[in-house]
Short mmCIF file of C-alpha atoms in Angstrom, two decimals:
data_model
loop_
_atom_site.label_atom_id
_atom_site.label_comp_id
_atom_site.label_asym_id
_atom_site.label_seq_id
_atom_site.Cartn_x
_atom_site.Cartn_y
_atom_site.Cartn_z
CA MET A 762 335.87 100.64 116.43
CA ASN A 763 336.47 98.75 120.02
CA VAL A 764 335.97 94.95 119.59
CA LYS A 765 337.47 92.62 122.07
CA ARG A 766 338.90 89.26 120.38
CA GLU A 767 339.48 86.40 122.31
CA LYS A 768 340.53 82.82 120.60
CA VAL A 769 337.69 80.01 121.09
CA ASN A 770 338.31 76.52 120.65
CA GLY A 771 339.90 77.80 117.54
CA SER A 772 337.50 80.08 116.53
CA MET A 773 338.55 83.95 116.31
CA VAL A 774 335.38 85.35 118.34
CA LEU A 775 335.26 89.17 117.65
CA PHE A 776 332.79 90.67 120.70
CA VAL A 777 331.38 93.93 119.19
CA GLN A 778 331.55 96.61 121.46
CA GLU A 779 329.30 99.65 120.05
CA GLU A 780 325.79 99.68 120.08
CA ARG A 781 326.14 101.20 116.11
CA ILE A 782 327.39 100.13 113.26
CA ASP A 783 327.49 102.62 110.87
CA ALA A 784 329.09 104.70 108.05
CA HIS A 785 331.42 106.37 110.93
CA ASN A 786 332.78 102.76 112.16
CA SER A 787 332.04 99.95 109.43
CA ALA A 788 335.12 101.11 107.67
CA ASP A 789 337.80 100.29 110.63
CA PHE A 790 334.89 96.94 111.47
CA LYS A 791 335.78 95.98 107.73
CA GLU A 792 339.33 96.44 107.70
CA LEU A 793 340.42 94.54 111.40
CA MET A 794 338.41 91.55 109.48
CA LEU A 795 339.89 91.70 106.42
CA GLN A 796 343.75 91.96 108.57
CA LEU A 797 342.96 89.77 110.86
CA LEU A 798 342.06 86.74 108.06
CA GLU A 799 345.06 87.84 105.92
CA GLN A 800 346.84 87.07 109.48
CA GLY A 801 346.18 83.65 108.87
CA GLU A 802 342.77 83.77 110.91
CA THR A 803 340.08 82.29 108.79
CA ASP A 804 337.45 80.84 111.40
CA LEU A 805 335.45 84.26 112.51
CA VAL A 806 332.93 84.51 114.72
CA VAL A 807 331.14 87.83 115.11
CA GLN A 808 329.47 88.60 118.18
CA LEU A 809 326.97 91.14 117.88
CA GLN A 810 324.69 91.09 121.52
CA SER A 811 325.96 95.04 122.32
CA VAL A 812 324.76 95.85 118.67
CA ARG A 813 321.25 97.60 119.14
CA PHE A 814 321.80 99.57 115.01
CA ILE A 815 323.03 98.74 111.89
CA ASP A 816 323.43 100.38 109.17
CA SER A 817 323.90 99.29 104.76
CA SER A 818 327.81 100.17 105.48
CA GLY A 819 327.59 97.80 108.26
CA LEU A 820 325.85 95.30 106.51
CA GLY A 821 328.30 96.13 103.44
CA ALA A 822 331.47 95.90 106.17
CA LEU A 823 330.25 92.35 107.51
CA LEU A 824 329.30 91.05 103.83
CA ALA A 825 333.06 91.71 102.60
CA GLY A 826 334.51 89.48 105.74
CA LEU A 827 332.25 86.96 104.23
CA LYS A 828 333.31 87.19 101.19
CA ASN A 829 336.83 86.87 102.41
CA ALA A 830 336.91 84.32 104.34
CA THR A 831 334.74 81.95 101.92
CA ALA A 832 337.38 83.09 98.80
CA LYS A 833 339.56 81.63 101.86
CA SER A 834 338.03 78.58 102.06
CA GLY A 835 337.51 80.41 105.88
CA LYS A 836 334.38 80.13 107.82
CA PHE A 837 332.15 83.34 108.53
CA THR A 838 329.59 83.29 111.45
CA LEU A 839 327.58 85.46 113.18
CA THR A 840 325.88 85.30 116.26
CA ASN A 841 323.76 87.29 119.20
CA ILE A 842 322.16 88.79 116.70
CA GLN A 843 319.12 91.52 118.26
CA PRO A 844 315.70 91.25 116.67
CA GLN A 845 315.83 94.74 115.24
CA VAL A 846 319.30 94.42 113.67
CA LEU A 847 318.15 90.75 112.46
CA SER A 848 315.27 92.42 111.00
CA MET A 849 317.82 94.68 108.26
CA PHE A 850 319.10 91.16 107.37
CA GLU A 851 315.53 89.66 106.47
CA LEU A 852 315.01 93.05 104.69
CA THR A 853 317.94 92.45 102.68
CA ARG A 854 318.04 88.98 102.93
CA LEU A 855 321.55 88.82 104.35
CA ASN A 856 319.73 86.39 106.49
CA ARG A 857 320.27 83.33 103.80
CA VAL A 858 323.55 84.46 102.69
CA PHE A 859 325.26 84.42 106.00
CA GLU A 860 325.27 81.42 108.81
CA ILE A 861 323.80 82.88 112.34
CA TYR A 862 323.31 81.74 115.39
CA PRO A 863 321.41 82.51 118.56
CA ASN A 864 324.39 82.06 120.52
CA LEU A 865 328.37 81.05 120.79
CA GLN A 866 327.04 77.52 122.76
CA ASP A 867 324.95 76.95 119.16
CA VAL A 868 328.46 77.85 116.88
CA PHE A 869 330.46 75.69 118.73
CA ALA A 870 327.87 72.59 118.31
CA SER A 871 327.80 72.57 115.22
CA ASP A 872 331.11 72.14 115.21
CA GLN A 873 331.07 69.04 117.01
CA MET B 1310 303.85 113.76 122.03
CA THR B 1311 300.31 114.45 120.22
CA GLY B 1312 299.25 115.77 117.26
CA THR B 1313 300.98 119.36 117.51
CA ASP B 1314 303.16 119.74 114.35
CA LEU B 1315 306.89 120.03 115.30
CA GLN B 1316 309.31 121.24 112.93
CA VAL B 1317 313.30 120.35 113.99
CA GLU B 1318 316.29 121.82 112.42
CA VAL B 1319 319.66 120.33 112.34
CA ILE B 1320 322.59 121.63 110.78
CA ILE B 1321 325.80 119.77 110.96
CA PRO B 1322 329.37 119.67 109.89
CA THR B 1323 329.77 117.03 106.85
CA GLN B 1324 331.58 114.18 109.11
CA THR B 1325 330.02 110.63 109.99
CA ARG B 1326 331.03 111.09 113.72
CA TYR B 1327 328.03 113.23 113.65
CA LEU B 1328 325.61 110.06 112.15
CA GLU B 1329 324.41 108.86 115.57
CA LEU B 1330 323.18 112.24 116.76
CA ILE B 1331 320.69 113.04 113.83
CA GLY B 1332 319.83 109.05 113.77
CA SER B 1333 318.69 108.94 117.63
CA ILE B 1334 316.57 112.21 117.29
CA GLY B 1335 314.45 110.10 114.77
CA GLU B 1336 314.22 107.32 117.02
CA HIS B 1337 313.43 110.00 119.88
CA ILE B 1338 310.56 111.32 117.94
CA GLY B 1339 309.51 107.90 116.84
CA LYS B 1340 309.23 106.47 120.40
CA GLU B 1341 307.11 109.80 121.79
CA LEU B 1342 304.82 109.56 118.49
CA ASP B 1343 301.85 109.05 120.66
CA SER B 1344 299.36 109.08 117.22
CA PHE B 1345 301.51 106.85 115.67
CA GLN B 1346 299.00 103.06 116.17
CA GLY B 1347 301.41 100.95 114.79
CA ASP B 1348 305.19 99.53 116.36
CA ARG B 1349 306.81 102.48 117.43
CA ASP B 1350 309.50 100.66 118.31
CA ALA B 1351 309.54 100.07 114.77
CA LEU B 1352 309.23 103.17 113.16
CA ALA B 1353 311.74 104.74 115.77
CA TYR B 1354 314.40 102.23 114.41
CA HIS B 1355 313.16 102.70 110.67
CA LEU B 1356 313.57 106.59 111.71
CA ASN B 1357 317.02 105.96 112.89
CA LEU B 1358 317.96 104.22 110.11
CA VAL B 1359 316.14 106.37 107.51
CA LEU B 1360 318.08 109.55 108.71
CA THR B 1361 321.55 107.97 109.11
CA GLU B 1362 321.38 106.72 106.28
CA ALA B 1363 320.21 110.06 103.96
CA THR B 1364 323.14 111.67 106.03
CA THR B 1365 325.43 110.00 104.82
CA ASN B 1366 324.49 109.76 101.47
CA ALA B 1367 324.60 113.74 101.86
CA ILE B 1368 328.03 113.55 103.71
CA LYS B 1369 329.08 111.67 100.68
CA HIS B 1370 327.85 113.47 97.87
CA SER B 1371 329.43 117.06 99.71
CA ASN B 1372 332.12 119.39 98.52
CA PHE B 1373 334.83 117.89 99.96
CA ASN B 1374 337.22 121.01 98.95
CA ASP B 1375 334.82 122.80 101.24
CA PRO B 1376 336.07 122.44 104.97
CA LYS B 1377 333.22 124.56 106.12
CA ASP B 1378 330.19 122.38 104.07
CA THR B 1379 327.45 121.36 105.96
CA VAL B 1380 324.64 119.32 105.99
CA LYS B 1381 321.28 120.83 106.78
CA ILE B 1382 318.47 118.35 107.72
CA THR B 1383 314.87 119.10 108.66
CA ILE B 1384 312.54 116.75 110.40
CA HIS B 1385 308.59 118.01 110.12
CA ILE B 1386 305.37 116.35 111.57
CA CYS B 1387 302.06 117.94 110.15
CA GLU B 1388 299.08 116.40 110.89
CA ASN B 1389 299.81 112.68 109.77
CA GLU B 1390 302.80 112.72 107.52
CA LEU B 1391 306.21 112.98 108.87
CA ILE B 1392 309.01 114.64 106.40
CA ILE B 1393 312.29 114.23 106.55
CA ARG B 1394 314.74 116.92 103.99
CA VAL B 1395 318.34 116.43 103.70
CA TYR B 1396 320.23 119.19 101.87
CA ASP B 1397 323.55 118.85 100.40
CA HIS B 1398 325.91 121.49 98.27
CA GLY B 1399 327.69 118.31 96.38
CA GLN B 1400 327.19 117.72 92.50
CA GLY B 1401 324.02 115.80 93.50
CA PHE B 1402 322.97 112.48 92.03
CA ASP B 1403 320.59 110.34 89.74
CA LEU B 1404 317.83 108.95 92.61
CA GLU B 1405 316.05 107.36 89.45
CA SER B 1406 319.43 105.53 88.62
CA VAL B 1407 319.65 103.84 91.93
CA PRO B 1408 319.02 99.97 91.32
CA THR B 1409 317.28 98.06 93.68
CA PRO B 1410 320.55 95.62 94.88
CA ASP B 1411 320.26 91.99 93.79
CA PHE B 1412 319.74 89.63 96.48
CA GLU B 1413 320.78 86.89 95.06
CA HIS B 1414 324.76 88.49 94.27
CA PRO B 1415 324.40 90.91 97.60
CA LYS B 1416 327.26 93.70 97.18
CA GLU B 1417 328.40 95.93 99.61
CA GLY B 1418 326.99 99.06 98.53
CA GLY B 1419 323.28 100.08 97.39
CA MET B 1420 321.56 99.07 100.05
CA GLY B 1421 320.82 102.50 101.29
CA ILE B 1422 318.54 103.86 99.17
CA TYR B 1423 316.85 100.58 99.57
CA PHE B 1424 316.44 101.16 103.03
CA ILE B 1425 314.88 104.68 102.53
CA ARG B 1426 312.41 103.21 99.84
CA THR B 1427 311.52 100.71 101.19
CA LEU B 1428 310.66 101.24 104.97
CA MET B 1429 309.18 104.75 104.02
CA ASP B 1430 306.45 105.81 102.07
CA SER B 1431 307.43 108.33 99.42
CA VAL B 1432 311.39 109.60 98.14
CA SER B 1433 312.68 112.19 95.71
CA TYR B 1434 316.04 114.53 95.04
CA ARG B 1435 315.80 117.79 93.43
CA LYS B 1436 318.85 120.12 92.18
CA MET B 1437 318.47 123.43 93.23
CA LYS B 1438 320.25 126.01 93.08
CA GLU B 1439 321.65 126.88 96.71
CA ALA B 1440 321.32 123.11 97.31
CA ASN B 1441 319.88 119.88 96.82
CA VAL B 1442 317.24 117.96 98.99
CA LEU B 1443 316.08 114.47 99.23
CA GLU B 1444 312.59 114.53 100.84
CA ILE B 1445 311.29 111.64 102.41
CA ARG B 1446 307.33 110.93 103.77
CA LYS B 1447 306.16 108.91 105.81
CA PHE B 1448 302.24 108.39 106.34
CA LEU B 1449 301.75 107.86 110.30
CA THR B 1450 298.56 106.84 109.91
#
């Protein structure tokens, strides 16, 4: 799983550099998020600009990230979701569960 | 692609690295389906997703004791219907017992079959002697 990490305004931003999140790479992705949360990075922002396909296991990995961050009283935010990927969140009503922003600027503006 | 019949058959090892290949075949078919009156980009994504979910399911239910086990996927377009069949050699599972996800209390698993049921027109699973088959149908009108 190719993910670029960058600390921005105190948040750990994960730039997912994959076109697909599916059952082939979602377990690695989940593992990475849980490791970071375990290491004390409890403010995670997942930037999904490059992702043009997500399956149920990819949604499940993000849900695991959200649940673990919430359990640690942390934050878990998604940004830059492509329209077809967003429609999968809508179909499963997960768009009501996640905090979703159009871009990184809006994430940090919401913290002000 | 016009109204001509199309038949695709792919056999893969039971490894998730091949999901992208299978999904992209569905995506290409969806995009080229000139006879489809609806949103072809949406259909392309849905076929990619349904093939990915069905193949993942077959790999999960495959026979792990046999390293040479395979999953066969066929895609057939005949007149106004698209039929996907995914064959596995595992123990099989009871499709009817797979519940609809609880959207108020979302869980990590159980969304794959929901996607197939929601995005396609019918789905069935039959246990047969040689292989089990998940059959998915989508009307293209």
